[in-house]
mmCIF file of C-alpha atoms in Angstrom:
data_model
loop_
_atom_site.group_PDB
_atom_site.id
_atom_site.type_symbol
_atom_site.label_atom_id
_atom_site.label_comp_id
_atom_site.label_asym_id
_atom_site.label_seq_id
_atom_site.Cartn_x
_atom_site.Cartn_y
_atom_site.Cartn_z
ATOM 1 C CA MET A 24 -49.216 -34.825 -3.030
ATOM 2 C CA GLN A 25 -49.402 -31.211 -1.837
ATOM 3 C CA LEU A 26 -46.404 -31.864 0.483
ATOM 4 C CA ASN A 27 -44.328 -33.133 -2.475
ATOM 5 C CA ARG A 28 -44.932 -29.917 -4.427
ATOM 6 C CA ILE A 29 -43.956 -27.810 -1.412
ATOM 7 C CA LEU A 30 -40.759 -29.820 -0.867
ATOM 8 C CA LYS A 31 -39.827 -29.555 -4.553
ATOM 9 C CA GLY A 32 -40.401 -25.808 -4.440
ATOM 10 C CA LEU A 33 -38.200 -25.508 -1.351
ATOM 11 C CA ALA A 34 -35.535 -27.704 -2.942
ATOM 12 C CA ILE A 35 -35.334 -25.234 -5.820
ATOM 13 C CA ALA A 36 -35.797 -21.997 -3.863
ATOM 14 C CA LEU A 37 -33.366 -22.721 -1.017
ATOM 15 C CA PRO A 38 -30.201 -23.057 -3.154
ATOM 16 C CA MET A 39 -31.195 -19.983 -5.164
ATOM 17 C CA MET A 40 -31.625 -17.929 -1.980
ATOM 18 C CA THR A 41 -28.272 -19.188 -0.707
ATOM 19 C CA LEU A 42 -26.546 -18.122 -3.916
ATOM 20 C CA ALA A 43 -28.243 -14.740 -3.819
ATOM 21 C CA ALA A 44 -27.092 -14.238 -0.226
ATOM 22 C CA CYS A 45 -23.487 -15.033 -1.184
ATOM 23 C CA SER A 46 -23.330 -12.540 -4.026
ATOM 24 C CA SER A 47 -21.596 -9.229 -3.513
ATOM 25 C CA THR A 48 -21.890 -5.802 -5.046
ATOM 26 C CA ASP A 49 -19.239 -3.182 -5.629
ATOM 27 C CA SER A 50 -20.534 -0.368 -3.431
ATOM 28 C CA THR A 51 -17.399 1.771 -3.774
ATOM 29 C CA GLY A 52 -17.667 2.153 -7.539
ATOM 30 C CA SER A 53 -14.113 0.970 -8.158
ATOM 31 C CA SER A 54 -13.262 -1.343 -10.982
ATOM 32 C CA ALA A 55 -11.411 -4.622 -10.548
ATOM 33 C CA GLY A 56 -8.403 -3.260 -12.397
ATOM 34 C CA SER A 57 -7.805 -0.490 -9.879
ATOM 35 C CA GLN A 58 -7.627 -2.562 -6.698
ATOM 36 C CA ASN A 59 -3.827 -2.659 -6.542
ATOM 37 C CA GLN A 60 -2.561 0.827 -7.184
ATOM 38 C CA ASN A 61 0.971 0.088 -6.036
ATOM 39 C CA GLY A 62 2.257 -1.276 -9.338
ATOM 40 C CA GLY A 63 1.601 -4.998 -8.930
ATOM 41 C CA ILE A 64 2.763 -7.612 -6.505
ATOM 42 C CA GLY A 65 5.200 -6.173 -4.017
ATOM 43 C CA GLY A 66 4.817 -2.706 -5.482
ATOM 44 C CA GLY A 67 3.828 -1.277 -2.130
ATOM 45 C CA ALA A 68 6.255 -3.270 -0.005
ATOM 46 C CA GLY A 69 7.526 -1.261 2.890
ATOM 47 C CA GLN A 70 4.576 1.117 2.893
ATOM 48 C CA THR A 71 2.361 0.714 5.932
ATOM 49 C CA THR A 72 -0.428 3.172 5.259
ATOM 50 C CA ILE A 73 -3.710 1.737 6.507
ATOM 51 C CA SER A 74 -6.899 3.488 5.537
ATOM 52 C CA THR A 75 -10.410 2.880 6.732
ATOM 53 C CA PRO A 76 -12.947 2.382 3.937
ATOM 54 C CA VAL A 77 -15.414 5.267 3.715
ATOM 55 C CA ASP A 78 -18.530 3.110 3.790
ATOM 56 C CA GLN A 79 -17.763 1.575 7.212
ATOM 57 C CA GLY A 80 -18.872 4.693 9.026
ATOM 58 C CA GLY A 81 -16.587 4.263 12.019
ATOM 59 C CA ALA A 82 -13.337 3.031 13.471
ATOM 60 C CA MET A 83 -12.070 -0.397 12.533
ATOM 61 C CA THR A 84 -12.057 -3.117 15.159
ATOM 62 C CA GLU A 85 -8.760 -4.752 16.034
ATOM 63 C CA GLN A 86 -9.828 -7.894 14.146
ATOM 64 C CA GLN A 87 -10.691 -5.889 11.010
ATOM 65 C CA LEU A 88 -7.346 -4.073 11.185
ATOM 66 C CA HIS A 89 -5.529 -7.398 11.580
ATOM 67 C CA GLU A 90 -7.362 -8.877 8.575
ATOM 68 C CA GLN A 91 -6.635 -5.797 6.462
ATOM 69 C CA GLN A 92 -2.923 -5.985 7.302
ATOM 70 C CA MET A 93 -2.850 -9.717 6.498
ATOM 71 C CA GLN A 94 -4.535 -9.051 3.154
ATOM 72 C CA LYS A 95 -1.916 -6.403 2.351
ATOM 73 C CA LEU A 96 0.891 -8.853 3.142
ATOM 74 C CA ARG A 97 -0.741 -11.525 0.984
ATOM 75 C CA GLN A 98 -0.924 -9.060 -1.903
ATOM 76 C CA GLU A 99 2.772 -8.479 -1.485
ATOM 77 C CA GLN A 100 5.149 -11.313 -2.087
ATOM 78 C CA GLN A 101 5.800 -13.903 0.566
ATOM 79 C CA THR A 102 8.539 -15.656 -1.378
ATOM 80 C CA VAL A 103 12.264 -14.937 -1.544
ATOM 81 C CA PHE A 104 14.050 -16.510 -4.512
ATOM 82 C CA PHE A 105 17.728 -17.463 -4.401
ATOM 83 C CA LYS A 106 20.569 -17.893 -6.847
ATOM 84 C CA PHE A 107 21.932 -21.356 -7.634
ATOM 85 C CA ASP A 108 23.532 -23.104 -4.638
ATOM 86 C CA ASN A 109 23.132 -19.944 -2.561
ATOM 87 C CA ALA A 110 21.322 -18.783 0.578
ATOM 88 C CA GLU A 111 22.086 -15.048 0.317
ATOM 89 C CA ILE A 112 19.096 -12.684 0.335
ATOM 90 C CA GLN A 113 19.192 -10.396 -2.698
ATOM 91 C CA PRO A 114 18.568 -6.633 -2.273
ATOM 92 C CA GLU A 115 15.302 -6.769 -4.233
ATOM 93 C CA TYR A 116 13.644 -8.660 -1.345
ATOM 94 C CA GLN A 117 14.673 -6.297 1.453
ATOM 95 C CA LYS A 118 11.600 -4.025 1.306
ATOM 96 C CA MET A 119 9.271 -6.992 1.221
ATOM 97 C CA LEU A 120 10.969 -8.521 4.254
ATOM 98 C CA GLU A 121 10.863 -5.142 6.042
ATOM 99 C CA ALA A 122 7.071 -5.074 5.542
ATOM 100 C CA HIS A 123 6.756 -8.573 7.016
ATOM 101 C CA ALA A 124 9.038 -7.638 9.909
ATOM 102 C CA GLU A 125 6.974 -4.549 10.706
ATOM 103 C CA TYR A 126 3.777 -6.584 10.679
ATOM 104 C CA LEU A 127 5.275 -9.260 12.945
ATOM 105 C CA ARG A 128 6.690 -6.684 15.376
ATOM 106 C CA ASN A 129 3.271 -4.998 15.598
ATOM 107 C CA ASN A 130 1.482 -8.349 16.055
ATOM 108 C CA PRO A 131 3.523 -10.356 18.575
ATOM 109 C CA ASN A 132 0.898 -13.127 18.763
ATOM 110 C CA VAL A 133 1.259 -13.951 15.058
ATOM 111 C CA LYS A 134 3.584 -16.839 14.266
ATOM 112 C CA VAL A 135 5.141 -17.694 10.909
ATOM 113 C CA VAL A 136 6.857 -20.691 9.398
ATOM 114 C CA VAL A 137 9.684 -19.980 6.987
ATOM 115 C CA GLN A 138 9.843 -22.825 4.468
ATOM 116 C CA GLY A 139 13.100 -23.472 2.639
ATOM 117 C CA HIS A 140 13.135 -25.107 -0.806
ATOM 118 C CA ALA A 141 15.692 -26.186 -3.396
ATOM 119 C CA ASP A 142 15.594 -27.325 -7.006
ATOM 120 C CA GLU A 143 16.007 -31.003 -7.839
ATOM 121 C CA ARG A 144 19.694 -30.809 -8.708
ATOM 122 C CA GLY A 145 21.892 -32.269 -5.999
ATOM 123 C CA THR A 146 21.271 -35.086 -3.565
ATOM 124 C CA PRO A 147 18.151 -35.056 -1.403
ATOM 125 C CA GLU A 148 20.298 -34.649 1.701
ATOM 126 C CA TYR A 149 22.165 -31.692 0.239
ATOM 127 C CA ASN A 150 18.922 -30.031 -0.865
ATOM 128 C CA ILE A 151 17.367 -30.421 2.598
ATOM 129 C CA ALA A 152 20.439 -28.705 4.074
ATOM 130 C CA LEU A 153 20.333 -25.972 1.413
ATOM 131 C CA GLY A 154 16.604 -25.378 2.016
ATOM 132 C CA GLU A 155 17.341 -25.082 5.727
ATOM 133 C CA ARG A 156 20.098 -22.526 5.083
ATOM 134 C CA ARG A 157 17.670 -20.479 2.960
ATOM 135 C CA ALA A 158 14.911 -20.580 5.598
ATOM 136 C CA THR A 159 17.469 -19.702 8.281
ATOM 137 C CA ALA A 160 18.742 -16.748 6.223
ATOM 138 C CA VAL A 161 15.216 -15.292 5.977
ATOM 139 C CA SER A 162 14.550 -15.948 9.668
ATOM 140 C CA GLN A 163 17.815 -14.287 10.706
ATOM 141 C CA TYR A 164 17.103 -11.318 8.435
ATOM 142 C CA LEU A 165 13.709 -10.846 10.086
ATOM 143 C CA GLN A 166 15.325 -11.178 13.520
ATOM 144 C CA ALA A 167 17.843 -8.472 12.590
ATOM 145 C CA LEU A 168 14.824 -6.258 11.825
ATOM 146 C CA GLY A 169 13.476 -6.812 15.351
ATOM 147 C CA VAL A 170 11.217 -9.852 14.995
ATOM 148 C CA PRO A 171 11.579 -12.129 18.036
ATOM 149 C CA ALA A 172 12.861 -15.615 17.239
ATOM 150 C CA ASN A 173 9.933 -17.204 19.087
ATOM 151 C CA GLN A 174 7.546 -15.835 16.434
ATOM 152 C CA MET A 175 9.222 -17.892 13.726
ATOM 153 C CA SER A 176 10.006 -21.482 12.997
ATOM 154 C CA ILE A 177 11.796 -22.910 10.003
ATOM 155 C CA VAL A 178 11.324 -26.054 7.968
ATOM 156 C CA SER A 179 13.178 -27.338 4.940
ATOM 157 C CA TYR A 180 11.458 -29.286 2.205
ATOM 158 C CA GLY A 181 14.555 -29.475 0.017
ATOM 159 C CA GLU A 182 13.444 -30.582 -3.444
ATOM 160 C CA GLU A 183 10.245 -32.266 -2.205
ATOM 161 C CA LYS A 184 7.759 -29.443 -2.913
ATOM 162 C CA PRO A 185 8.709 -27.794 -6.204
ATOM 163 C CA LEU A 186 6.791 -24.756 -7.372
ATOM 164 C CA LEU A 187 7.349 -25.818 -11.000
ATOM 165 C CA PHE A 188 7.977 -29.347 -12.280
ATOM 166 C CA GLY A 189 9.963 -28.440 -15.398
ATOM 167 C CA HIS A 190 13.634 -28.980 -16.085
ATOM 168 C CA THR A 191 14.661 -25.605 -17.485
ATOM 169 C CA ASP A 192 16.840 -23.032 -15.754
ATOM 170 C CA ALA A 193 13.752 -20.829 -15.289
ATOM 171 C CA ASP A 194 11.881 -23.714 -13.610
ATOM 172 C CA TYR A 195 14.817 -24.449 -11.334
ATOM 173 C CA ALA A 196 15.085 -20.754 -10.418
ATOM 174 C CA LYS A 197 11.453 -20.698 -9.209
ATOM 175 C CA ASN A 198 12.100 -23.740 -7.016
ATOM 176 C CA ARG A 199 15.071 -22.137 -5.207
ATOM 177 C CA ARG A 200 13.086 -20.202 -2.608
ATOM 178 C CA ALA A 201 12.027 -19.526 0.953
ATOM 179 C CA VAL A 202 8.352 -18.888 1.685
ATOM 180 C CA ILE A 203 6.916 -17.016 4.679
ATOM 181 C CA VAL A 204 3.708 -18.781 5.730
ATOM 182 C CA TYR A 205 1.329 -17.165 8.216
#
């Protein structure tokens, strides 16, 4: 009987202690709204300033630096959108791609897959080829910026993995893309 009470107490206390251990506090005093000071997604593309948080008390390890750089790239866009039936990279994506290229040049062990996508208009075969042209365009752009070809691979999903399932021009526009996946 005494053992049952102890086990019930542990069954209640253990999950509560686990939840308490997983909680975090904001020790820097910043608010959630001020985390991205670069003007939103992609706002800081092309800027490579890396700062060490004050509360760490020392130099960052290589792993911490790598994780911080990956987080910065995730905050920036990883998707290039294309015009209808087109695989030409628009000027608005150049800074974003330059940031990815710099990261890849500085981290030669990191590999990426460039995924090409198309909207549902056209035959499946055509859309696979169009997705491949889009992925190839991004890969070649990164290579022109000094990223070795062996750090990248490409895959085309054509119309098979839409971002949006609608049938409006805006939905189709979001599905015409290439995505850099780390």
